[in-house]
CSV table of C-alpha atoms in Angstrom, one decimal:
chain,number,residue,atom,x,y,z
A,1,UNK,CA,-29.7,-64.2,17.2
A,2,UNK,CA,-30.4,-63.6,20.7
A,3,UNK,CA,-32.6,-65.3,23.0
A,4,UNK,CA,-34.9,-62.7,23.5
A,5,UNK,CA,-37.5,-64.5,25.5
A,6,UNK,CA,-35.2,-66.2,27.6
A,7,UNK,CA,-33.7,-62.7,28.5
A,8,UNK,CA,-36.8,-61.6,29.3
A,9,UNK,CA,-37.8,-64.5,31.7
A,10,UNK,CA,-34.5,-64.0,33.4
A,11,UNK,CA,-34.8,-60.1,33.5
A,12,UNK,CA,-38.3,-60.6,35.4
A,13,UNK,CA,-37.2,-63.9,37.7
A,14,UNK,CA,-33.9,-61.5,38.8
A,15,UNK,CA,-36.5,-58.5,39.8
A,16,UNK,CA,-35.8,-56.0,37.6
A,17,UNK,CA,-38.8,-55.6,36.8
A,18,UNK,CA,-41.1,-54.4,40.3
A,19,UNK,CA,-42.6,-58.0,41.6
A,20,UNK,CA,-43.0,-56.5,45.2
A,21,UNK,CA,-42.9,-53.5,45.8
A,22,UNK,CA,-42.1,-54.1,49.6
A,23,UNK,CA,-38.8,-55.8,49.1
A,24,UNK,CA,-35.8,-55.4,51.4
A,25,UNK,CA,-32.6,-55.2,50.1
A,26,UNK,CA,-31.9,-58.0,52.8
A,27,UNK,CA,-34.8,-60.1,50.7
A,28,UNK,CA,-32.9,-59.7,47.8
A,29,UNK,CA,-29.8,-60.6,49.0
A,30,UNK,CA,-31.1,-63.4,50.6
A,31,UNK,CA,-33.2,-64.7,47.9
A,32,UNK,CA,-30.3,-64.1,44.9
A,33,UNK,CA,-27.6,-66.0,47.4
A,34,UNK,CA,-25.3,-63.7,46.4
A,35,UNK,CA,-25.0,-60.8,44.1
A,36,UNK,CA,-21.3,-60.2,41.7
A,37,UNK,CA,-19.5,-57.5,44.3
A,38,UNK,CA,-16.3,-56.6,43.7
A,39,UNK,CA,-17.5,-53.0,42.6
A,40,UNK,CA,-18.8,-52.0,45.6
A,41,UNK,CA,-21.2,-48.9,44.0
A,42,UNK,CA,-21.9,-51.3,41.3
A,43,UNK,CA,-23.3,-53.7,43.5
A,44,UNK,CA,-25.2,-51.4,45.7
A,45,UNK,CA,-26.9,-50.1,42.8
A,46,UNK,CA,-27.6,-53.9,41.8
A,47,UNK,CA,-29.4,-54.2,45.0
A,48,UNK,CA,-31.5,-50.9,44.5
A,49,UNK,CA,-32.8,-51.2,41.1
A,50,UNK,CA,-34.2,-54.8,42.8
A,51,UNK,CA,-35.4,-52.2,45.4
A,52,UNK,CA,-37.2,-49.9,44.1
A,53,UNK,CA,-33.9,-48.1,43.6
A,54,UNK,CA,-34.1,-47.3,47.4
A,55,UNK,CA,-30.3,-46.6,47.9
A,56,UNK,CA,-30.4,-45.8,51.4
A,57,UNK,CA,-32.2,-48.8,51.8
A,58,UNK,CA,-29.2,-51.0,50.7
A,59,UNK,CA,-26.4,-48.4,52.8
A,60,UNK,CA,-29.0,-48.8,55.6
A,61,UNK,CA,-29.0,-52.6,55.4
A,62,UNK,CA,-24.7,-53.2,55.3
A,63,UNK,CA,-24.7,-50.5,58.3
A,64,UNK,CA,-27.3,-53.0,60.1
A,65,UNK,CA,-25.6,-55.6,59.5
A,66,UNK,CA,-28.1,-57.5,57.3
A,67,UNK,CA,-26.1,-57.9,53.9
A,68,UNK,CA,-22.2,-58.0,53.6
A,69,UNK,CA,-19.7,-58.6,51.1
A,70,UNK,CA,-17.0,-61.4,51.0
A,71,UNK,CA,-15.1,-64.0,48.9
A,72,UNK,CA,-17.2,-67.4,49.5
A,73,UNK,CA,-16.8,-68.3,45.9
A,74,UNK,CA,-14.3,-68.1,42.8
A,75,UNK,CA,-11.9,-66.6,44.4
A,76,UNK,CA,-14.2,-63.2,44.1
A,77,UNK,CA,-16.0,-61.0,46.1
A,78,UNK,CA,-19.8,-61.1,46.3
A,79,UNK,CA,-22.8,-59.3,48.4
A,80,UNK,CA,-24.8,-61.7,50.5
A,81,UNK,CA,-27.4,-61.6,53.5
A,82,UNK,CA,-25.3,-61.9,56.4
A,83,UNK,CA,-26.8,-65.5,57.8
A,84,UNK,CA,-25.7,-66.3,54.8
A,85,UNK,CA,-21.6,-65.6,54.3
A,86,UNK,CA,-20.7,-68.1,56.6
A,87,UNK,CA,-22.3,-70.9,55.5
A,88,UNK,CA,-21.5,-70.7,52.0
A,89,UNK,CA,-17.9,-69.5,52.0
A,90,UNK,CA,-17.3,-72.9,53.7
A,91,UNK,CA,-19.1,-74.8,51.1
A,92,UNK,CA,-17.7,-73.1,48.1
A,93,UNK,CA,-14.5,-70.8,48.8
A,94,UNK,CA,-12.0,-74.0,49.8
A,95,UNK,CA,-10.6,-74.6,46.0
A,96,UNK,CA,-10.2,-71.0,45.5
A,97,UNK,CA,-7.9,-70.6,49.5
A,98,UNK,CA,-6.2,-73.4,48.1
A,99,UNK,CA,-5.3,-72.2,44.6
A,100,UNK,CA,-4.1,-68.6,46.7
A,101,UNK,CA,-2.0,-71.0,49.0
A,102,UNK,CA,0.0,-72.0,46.4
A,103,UNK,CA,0.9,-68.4,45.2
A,104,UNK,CA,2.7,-67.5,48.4
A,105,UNK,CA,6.1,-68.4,47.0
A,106,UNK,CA,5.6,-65.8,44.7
A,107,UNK,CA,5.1,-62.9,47.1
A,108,UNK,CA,7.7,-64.3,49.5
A,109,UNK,CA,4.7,-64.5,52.0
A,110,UNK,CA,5.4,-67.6,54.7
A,111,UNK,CA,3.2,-68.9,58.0
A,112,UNK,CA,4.4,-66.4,60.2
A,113,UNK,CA,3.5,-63.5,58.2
A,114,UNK,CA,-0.1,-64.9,58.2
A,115,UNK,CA,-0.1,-65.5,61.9
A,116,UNK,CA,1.0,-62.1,62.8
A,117,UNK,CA,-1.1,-60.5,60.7
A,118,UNK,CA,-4.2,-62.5,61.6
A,119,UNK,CA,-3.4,-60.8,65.4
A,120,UNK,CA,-2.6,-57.5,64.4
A,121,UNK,CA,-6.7,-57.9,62.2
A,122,UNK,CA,-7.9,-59.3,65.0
A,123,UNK,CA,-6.8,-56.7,67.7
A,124,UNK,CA,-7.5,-53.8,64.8
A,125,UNK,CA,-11.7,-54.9,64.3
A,126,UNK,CA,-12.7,-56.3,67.6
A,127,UNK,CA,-13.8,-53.1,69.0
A,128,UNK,CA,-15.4,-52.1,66.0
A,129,UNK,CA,-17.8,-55.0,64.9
A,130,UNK,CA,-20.6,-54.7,67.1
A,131,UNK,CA,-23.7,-55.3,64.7
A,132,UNK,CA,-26.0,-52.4,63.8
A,133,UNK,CA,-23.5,-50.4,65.3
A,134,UNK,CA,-19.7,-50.9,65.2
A,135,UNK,CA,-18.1,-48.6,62.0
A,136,UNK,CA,-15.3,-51.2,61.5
A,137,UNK,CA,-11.9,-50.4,59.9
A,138,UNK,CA,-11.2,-49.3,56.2
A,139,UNK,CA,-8.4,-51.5,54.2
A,140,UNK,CA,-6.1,-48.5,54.1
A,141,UNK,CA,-6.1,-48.5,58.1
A,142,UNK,CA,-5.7,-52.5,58.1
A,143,UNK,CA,-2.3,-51.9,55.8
A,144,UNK,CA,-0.7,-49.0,58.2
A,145,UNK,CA,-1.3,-51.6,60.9
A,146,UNK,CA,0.4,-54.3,59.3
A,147,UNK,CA,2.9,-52.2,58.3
A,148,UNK,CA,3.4,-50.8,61.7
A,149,UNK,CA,3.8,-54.4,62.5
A,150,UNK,CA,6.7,-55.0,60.3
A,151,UNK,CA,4.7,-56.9,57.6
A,152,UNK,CA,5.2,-57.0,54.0
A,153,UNK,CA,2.3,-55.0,52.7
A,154,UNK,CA,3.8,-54.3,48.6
A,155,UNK,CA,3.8,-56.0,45.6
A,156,UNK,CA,0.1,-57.0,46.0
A,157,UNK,CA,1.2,-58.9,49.4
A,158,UNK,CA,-1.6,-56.8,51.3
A,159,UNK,CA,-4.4,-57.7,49.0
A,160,UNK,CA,-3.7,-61.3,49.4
A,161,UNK,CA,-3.4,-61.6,53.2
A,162,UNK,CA,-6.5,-59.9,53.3
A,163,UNK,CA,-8.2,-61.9,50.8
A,164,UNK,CA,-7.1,-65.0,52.5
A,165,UNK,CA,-8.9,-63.6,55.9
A,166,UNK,CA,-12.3,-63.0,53.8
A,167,UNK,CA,-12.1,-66.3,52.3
A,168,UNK,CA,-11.4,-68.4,55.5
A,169,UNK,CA,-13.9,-66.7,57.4
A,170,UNK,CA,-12.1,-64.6,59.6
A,171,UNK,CA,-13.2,-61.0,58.8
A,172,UNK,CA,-16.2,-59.6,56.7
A,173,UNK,CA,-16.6,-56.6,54.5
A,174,UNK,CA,-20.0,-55.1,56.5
A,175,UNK,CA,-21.2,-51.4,57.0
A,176,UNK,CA,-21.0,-48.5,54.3
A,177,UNK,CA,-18.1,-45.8,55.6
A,178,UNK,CA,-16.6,-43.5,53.3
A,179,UNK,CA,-17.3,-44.5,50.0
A,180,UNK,CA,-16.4,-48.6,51.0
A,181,UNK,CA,-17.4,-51.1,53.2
A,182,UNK,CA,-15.3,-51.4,56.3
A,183,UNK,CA,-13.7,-54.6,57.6
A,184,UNK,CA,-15.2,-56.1,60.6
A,185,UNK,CA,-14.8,-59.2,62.9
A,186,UNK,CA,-16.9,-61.8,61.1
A,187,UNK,CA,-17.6,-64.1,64.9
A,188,UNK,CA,-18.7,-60.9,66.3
A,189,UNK,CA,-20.7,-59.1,63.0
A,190,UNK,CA,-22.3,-62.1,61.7
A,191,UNK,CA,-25.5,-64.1,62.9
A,192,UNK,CA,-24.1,-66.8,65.5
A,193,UNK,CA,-25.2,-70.4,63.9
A,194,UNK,CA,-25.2,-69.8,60.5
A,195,UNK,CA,-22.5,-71.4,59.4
A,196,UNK,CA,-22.9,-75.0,58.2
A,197,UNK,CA,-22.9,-77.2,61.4
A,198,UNK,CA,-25.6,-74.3,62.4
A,199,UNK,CA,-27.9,-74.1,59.4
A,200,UNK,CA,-27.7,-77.2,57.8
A,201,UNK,CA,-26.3,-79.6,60.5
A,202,UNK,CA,-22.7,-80.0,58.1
A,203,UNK,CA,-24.8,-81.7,55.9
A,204,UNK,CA,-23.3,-79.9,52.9
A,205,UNK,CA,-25.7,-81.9,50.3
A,206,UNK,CA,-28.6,-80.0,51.9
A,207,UNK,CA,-27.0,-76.5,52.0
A,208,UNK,CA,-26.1,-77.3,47.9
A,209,UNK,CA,-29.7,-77.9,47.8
A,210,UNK,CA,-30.9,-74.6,49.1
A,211,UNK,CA,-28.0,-72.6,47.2
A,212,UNK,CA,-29.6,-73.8,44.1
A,213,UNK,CA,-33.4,-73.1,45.1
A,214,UNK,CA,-32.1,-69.4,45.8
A,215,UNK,CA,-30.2,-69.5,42.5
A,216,UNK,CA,-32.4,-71.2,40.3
A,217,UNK,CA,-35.7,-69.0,42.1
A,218,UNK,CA,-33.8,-66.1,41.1
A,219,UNK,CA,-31.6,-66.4,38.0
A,220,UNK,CA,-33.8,-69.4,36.0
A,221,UNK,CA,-34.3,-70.4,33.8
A,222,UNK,CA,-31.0,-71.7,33.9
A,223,UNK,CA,-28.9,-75.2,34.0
A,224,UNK,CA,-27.4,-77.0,36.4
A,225,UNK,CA,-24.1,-76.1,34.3
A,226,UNK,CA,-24.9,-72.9,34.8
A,227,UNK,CA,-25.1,-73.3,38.7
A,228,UNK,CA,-21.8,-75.1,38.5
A,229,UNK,CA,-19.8,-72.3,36.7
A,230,UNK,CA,-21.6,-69.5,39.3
A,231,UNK,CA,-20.5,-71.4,41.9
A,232,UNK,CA,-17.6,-73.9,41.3
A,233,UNK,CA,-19.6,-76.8,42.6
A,234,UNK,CA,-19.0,-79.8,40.2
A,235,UNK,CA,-22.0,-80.8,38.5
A,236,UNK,CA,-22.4,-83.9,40.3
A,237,UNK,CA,-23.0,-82.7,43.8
A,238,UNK,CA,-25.4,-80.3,42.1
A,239,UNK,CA,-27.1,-82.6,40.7
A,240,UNK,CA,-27.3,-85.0,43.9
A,241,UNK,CA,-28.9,-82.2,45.7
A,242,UNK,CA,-31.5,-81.2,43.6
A,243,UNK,CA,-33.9,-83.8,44.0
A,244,UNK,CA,-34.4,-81.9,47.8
A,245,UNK,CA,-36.2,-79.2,45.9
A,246,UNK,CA,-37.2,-79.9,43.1
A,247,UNK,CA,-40.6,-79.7,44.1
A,248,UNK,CA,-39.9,-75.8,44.4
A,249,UNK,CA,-39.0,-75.4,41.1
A,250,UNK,CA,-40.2,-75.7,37.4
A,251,UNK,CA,-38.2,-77.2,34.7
A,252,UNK,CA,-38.6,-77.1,31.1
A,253,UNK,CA,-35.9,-76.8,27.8
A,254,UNK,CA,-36.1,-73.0,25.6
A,255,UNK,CA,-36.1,-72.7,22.1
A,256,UNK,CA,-34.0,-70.8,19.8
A,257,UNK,CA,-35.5,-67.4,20.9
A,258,UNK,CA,-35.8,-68.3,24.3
A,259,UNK,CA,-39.7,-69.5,24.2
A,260,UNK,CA,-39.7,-72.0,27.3
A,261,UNK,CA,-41.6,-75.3,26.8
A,262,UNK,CA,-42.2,-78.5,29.0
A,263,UNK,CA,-40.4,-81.0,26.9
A,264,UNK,CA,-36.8,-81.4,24.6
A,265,UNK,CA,-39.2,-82.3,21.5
A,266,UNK,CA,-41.6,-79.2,21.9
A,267,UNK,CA,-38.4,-77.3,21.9
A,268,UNK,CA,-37.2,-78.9,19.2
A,269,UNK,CA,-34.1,-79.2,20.2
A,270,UNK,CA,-33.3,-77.1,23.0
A,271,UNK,CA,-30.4,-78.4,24.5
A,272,UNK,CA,-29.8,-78.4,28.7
A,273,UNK,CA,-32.6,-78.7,30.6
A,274,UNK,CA,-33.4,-75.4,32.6
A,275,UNK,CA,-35.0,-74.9,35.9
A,276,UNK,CA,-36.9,-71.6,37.2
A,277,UNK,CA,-39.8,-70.3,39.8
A,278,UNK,CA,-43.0,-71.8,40.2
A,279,UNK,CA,-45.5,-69.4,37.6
A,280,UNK,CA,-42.5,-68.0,35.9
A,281,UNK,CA,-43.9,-69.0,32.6
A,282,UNK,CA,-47.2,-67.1,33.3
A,283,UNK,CA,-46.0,-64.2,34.9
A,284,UNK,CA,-43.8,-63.6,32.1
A,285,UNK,CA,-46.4,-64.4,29.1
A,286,UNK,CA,-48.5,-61.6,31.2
A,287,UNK,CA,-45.4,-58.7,31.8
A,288,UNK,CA,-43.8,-59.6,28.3
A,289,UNK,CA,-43.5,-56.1,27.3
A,290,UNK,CA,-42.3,-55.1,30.5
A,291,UNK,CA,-39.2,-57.1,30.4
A,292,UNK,CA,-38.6,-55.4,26.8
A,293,UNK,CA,-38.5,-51.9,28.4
A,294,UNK,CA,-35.0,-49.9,28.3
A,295,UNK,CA,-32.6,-50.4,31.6
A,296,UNK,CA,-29.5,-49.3,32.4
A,297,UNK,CA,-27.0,-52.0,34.4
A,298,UNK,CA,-24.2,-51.5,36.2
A,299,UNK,CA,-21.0,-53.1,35.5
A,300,UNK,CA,-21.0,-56.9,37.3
A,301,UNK,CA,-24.9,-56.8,37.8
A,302,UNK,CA,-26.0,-60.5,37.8
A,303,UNK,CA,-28.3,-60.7,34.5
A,304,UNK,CA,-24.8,-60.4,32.4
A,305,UNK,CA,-22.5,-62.2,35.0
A,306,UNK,CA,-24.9,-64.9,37.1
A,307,UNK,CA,-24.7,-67.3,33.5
A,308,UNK,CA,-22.1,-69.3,32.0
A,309,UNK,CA,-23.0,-68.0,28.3
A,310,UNK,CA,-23.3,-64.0,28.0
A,311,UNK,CA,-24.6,-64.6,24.6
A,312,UNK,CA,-28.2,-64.7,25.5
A,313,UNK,CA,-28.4,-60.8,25.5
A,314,UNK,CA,-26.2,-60.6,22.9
A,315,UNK,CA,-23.6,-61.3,20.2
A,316,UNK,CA,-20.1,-61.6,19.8
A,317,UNK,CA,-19.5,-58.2,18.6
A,318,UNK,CA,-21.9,-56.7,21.5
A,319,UNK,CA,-19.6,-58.6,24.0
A,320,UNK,CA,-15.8,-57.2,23.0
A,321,UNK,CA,-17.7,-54.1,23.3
A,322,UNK,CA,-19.4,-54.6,26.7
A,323,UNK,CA,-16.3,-56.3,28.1
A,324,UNK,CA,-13.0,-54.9,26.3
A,325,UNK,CA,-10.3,-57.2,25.5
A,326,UNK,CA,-11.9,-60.0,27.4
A,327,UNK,CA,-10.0,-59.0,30.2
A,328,UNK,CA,-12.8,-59.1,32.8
A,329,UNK,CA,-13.9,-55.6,33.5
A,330,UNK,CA,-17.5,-55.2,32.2
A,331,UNK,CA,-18.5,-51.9,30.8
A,332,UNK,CA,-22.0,-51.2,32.0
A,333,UNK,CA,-24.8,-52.1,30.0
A,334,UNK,CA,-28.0,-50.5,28.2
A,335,UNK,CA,-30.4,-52.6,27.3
A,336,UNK,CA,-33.7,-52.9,25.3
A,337,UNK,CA,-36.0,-55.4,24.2
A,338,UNK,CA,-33.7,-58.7,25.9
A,339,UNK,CA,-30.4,-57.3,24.3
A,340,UNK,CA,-27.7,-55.2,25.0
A,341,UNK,CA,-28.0,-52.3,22.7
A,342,UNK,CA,-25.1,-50.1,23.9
A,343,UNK,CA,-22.5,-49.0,27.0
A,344,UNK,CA,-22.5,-46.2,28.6
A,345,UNK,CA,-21.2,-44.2,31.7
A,346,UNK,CA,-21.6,-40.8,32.7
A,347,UNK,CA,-19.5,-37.7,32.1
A,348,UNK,CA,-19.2,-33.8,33.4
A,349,UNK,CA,-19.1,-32.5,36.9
A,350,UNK,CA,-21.0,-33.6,39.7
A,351,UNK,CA,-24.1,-32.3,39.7
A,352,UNK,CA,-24.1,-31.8,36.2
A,353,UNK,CA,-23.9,-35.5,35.3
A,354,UNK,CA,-24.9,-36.7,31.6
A,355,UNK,CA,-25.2,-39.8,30.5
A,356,UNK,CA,-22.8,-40.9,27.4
A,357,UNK,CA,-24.2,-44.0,25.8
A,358,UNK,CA,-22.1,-45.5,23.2
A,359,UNK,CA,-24.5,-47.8,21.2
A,360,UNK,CA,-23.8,-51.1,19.6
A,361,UNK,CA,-27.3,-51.6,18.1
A,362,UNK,CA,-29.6,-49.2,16.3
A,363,UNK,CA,-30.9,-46.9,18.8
A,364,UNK,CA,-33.3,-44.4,18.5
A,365,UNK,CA,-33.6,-40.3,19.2
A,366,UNK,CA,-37.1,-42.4,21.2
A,367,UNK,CA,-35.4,-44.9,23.1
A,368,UNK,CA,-32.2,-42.5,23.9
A,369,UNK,CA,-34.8,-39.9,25.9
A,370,UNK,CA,-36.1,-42.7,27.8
A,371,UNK,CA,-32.6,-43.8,29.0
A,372,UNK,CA,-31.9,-40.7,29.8
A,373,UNK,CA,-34.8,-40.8,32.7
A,374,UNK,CA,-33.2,-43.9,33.9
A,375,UNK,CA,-30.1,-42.5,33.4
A,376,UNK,CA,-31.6,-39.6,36.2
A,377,UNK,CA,-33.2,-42.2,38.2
A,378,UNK,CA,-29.8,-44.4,38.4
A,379,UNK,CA,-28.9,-45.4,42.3
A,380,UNK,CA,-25.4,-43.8,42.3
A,381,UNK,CA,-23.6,-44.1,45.8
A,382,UNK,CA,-21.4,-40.9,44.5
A,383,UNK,CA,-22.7,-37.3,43.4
């Protein structure tokens, strides 16, 4: 059984259902903290369908400098409002830099690899990362630099000095340029003072605080395990901040369904208590049945990935489907009423683009027309 309700309340707190029509894609990125990135059309769409599916809204906002992707948690790469990167890759990316440290054995990488290519990065984006108007560099141009230098660029060596750039702050993934986003100079490309001594005077209990008023705001209801396993924060220092604003947020436990209630014993059970928006509860008792309307995901969108447990939208059978193999590429996903009720991608030439669902759940001649219109409507980066 699937949590219907609780899908529902997520699927209206995350904006996927219009809230505001007037929402920036730097709103969104701000407000969500950060967004699952490392498919870059995959997240651009993410931050469209929260849009209004204005596309060149989001292209328009990485070219200005407002949103960016980097790694400043799991090891991964995310979107995030640019006054934002900073900030949080110093709270969160250090046990992930650490884990990559200890790889370097294995790629025969050493010190003096890293220093010479930090130089040969720097020297590469400086001209190139003046906000709202530098292009920077794409990732094939970085490697024929470093190779020109004499690095070791194969065997995966390149993607891992490069990583290790974006997660220690050096370099940023900012405007839109051929199908990517380039690399620019993160001192010069991001917001001066917004990284922790600037926004939250180092007080790292405070900048917790607000990552989980964004999160919880955005993705609740959810649990403070659930914050942890998004972010890699242990549970105590979660838990520590959240008395700074609590006051901004509802709590509450769901039942089995996903009905959210103000007490454990209403819920009869429930299990972890869960935190959300002020007048979620309302809002969503009012636009039930439009959280039950059809959608169409893309892979890594933040309603499947921004939760510890999947299973709310669906089963066990529903999930080897949506995410083959368990090997951590996620299909994308249609769903209807809470659930995911198929995968699907898109097939034939461009400009001549069908939509091929493959359904896991009974699906009807009804409800495969109106994916279809989405299907038509779908922000895609690429004809």
């Amino acid at each position: 059984m699937t949590q219907r309700h609780l899908a529902g309340a997520r699927i209206l707190a995350q904006g996927l259902v219009e809230l505001s029509p007037g929402a920036t894609a730097q709103q969104v990125a701000h407000d969500f903290g950060a967004h699952q990135g490392q498919d870059v059309t995959g997240v651009v769409a993410s931050l469209a369908l929260r849009t209004g599916g204005d596309l060149p809204g989001v292209l328009a906002a990485f070219d200005r400098g407002e949103i960016v992707r980097g790694y400043p948690m799991r090891g991964t790469v995310f979107a995030v409002a640019a006054d934002t990167l900073t900030w949080l890759t110093e709270l969160c990316a250090g046990p992930a830099v650490r884990a990559a440290i200890g790889r370097r054995g294995q790629l025969d990488l050493e010190e003096q690899h890293f220093g010479r290519a930090r130089e040969v990065l720097t020297e590469l984006t400086a001209a190139v990362s003046q906000p709202g108007t530098g292009r920077g560099v794409l990732r094939a141009e970085v490697v024929s630099a470093w190779d020109a230098a004499g690095l070791p660029t194969d065997g995966g060596r390149a993607y891992h000095m490069l990583t290790h750039f974006l997660s220690t702050g050096l370099i940023a993934y900012g405007p839109w340029r051929e199908g990517e986003t380039a690399i620019v100079l993160a001192a010069d490309w991001l917001p001066p003072g917004s990284d922790l001594e600037g926004a939250f005077n180092r007080d790292e209990t405070a900048a917790i605080a607000e990552l989980a008023r964004r999160y919880f705001t955005t993705h609740g209801p959810a649990s403070v395990r659930d914050l942890s396993w998004w972010s890699k924060l242990p549970m105590g220092r979660i838990h520590a901040a959240l008395p700074l604003v609590a006051e901004q947020l509802e709590s509450g436990w769901a039942d089995r369904i996903g009905h959210l209630h103000g007490s454990e014993e209403l819920a009869r059970g429930g299990g972890e208590q869960l935190w959300w928006r002020p007048g979620l509860v309302e809002d969503y008792s009012a636009r039930e049945k439009e959280t039950m309307r059809e959608m169409l995901l893309p892979g890594f969108d933040e309603l499947v990935l921004g939760y510890r447990d999947r299973l709310y939208l669906m089963d066990e059978e529903r999930h080897r489907a949506l995410v083959p193999g368990n090997n951590g590429v996620f299909k994308r996903a249609a769903i209807r009423r809470g659930e995911v009720v198929g995968v699907w991608t898109r097939k034939g030439a461009a400009g001549k683009r069908k939509l091929d669902l493959t359904a896991v759940a009974s699906v009807s001649a009804a409800q495969h027309t109106r994916f279809e219109k989405l299907f038509t409507r779908f922000p895609y980066t690429q004809p």
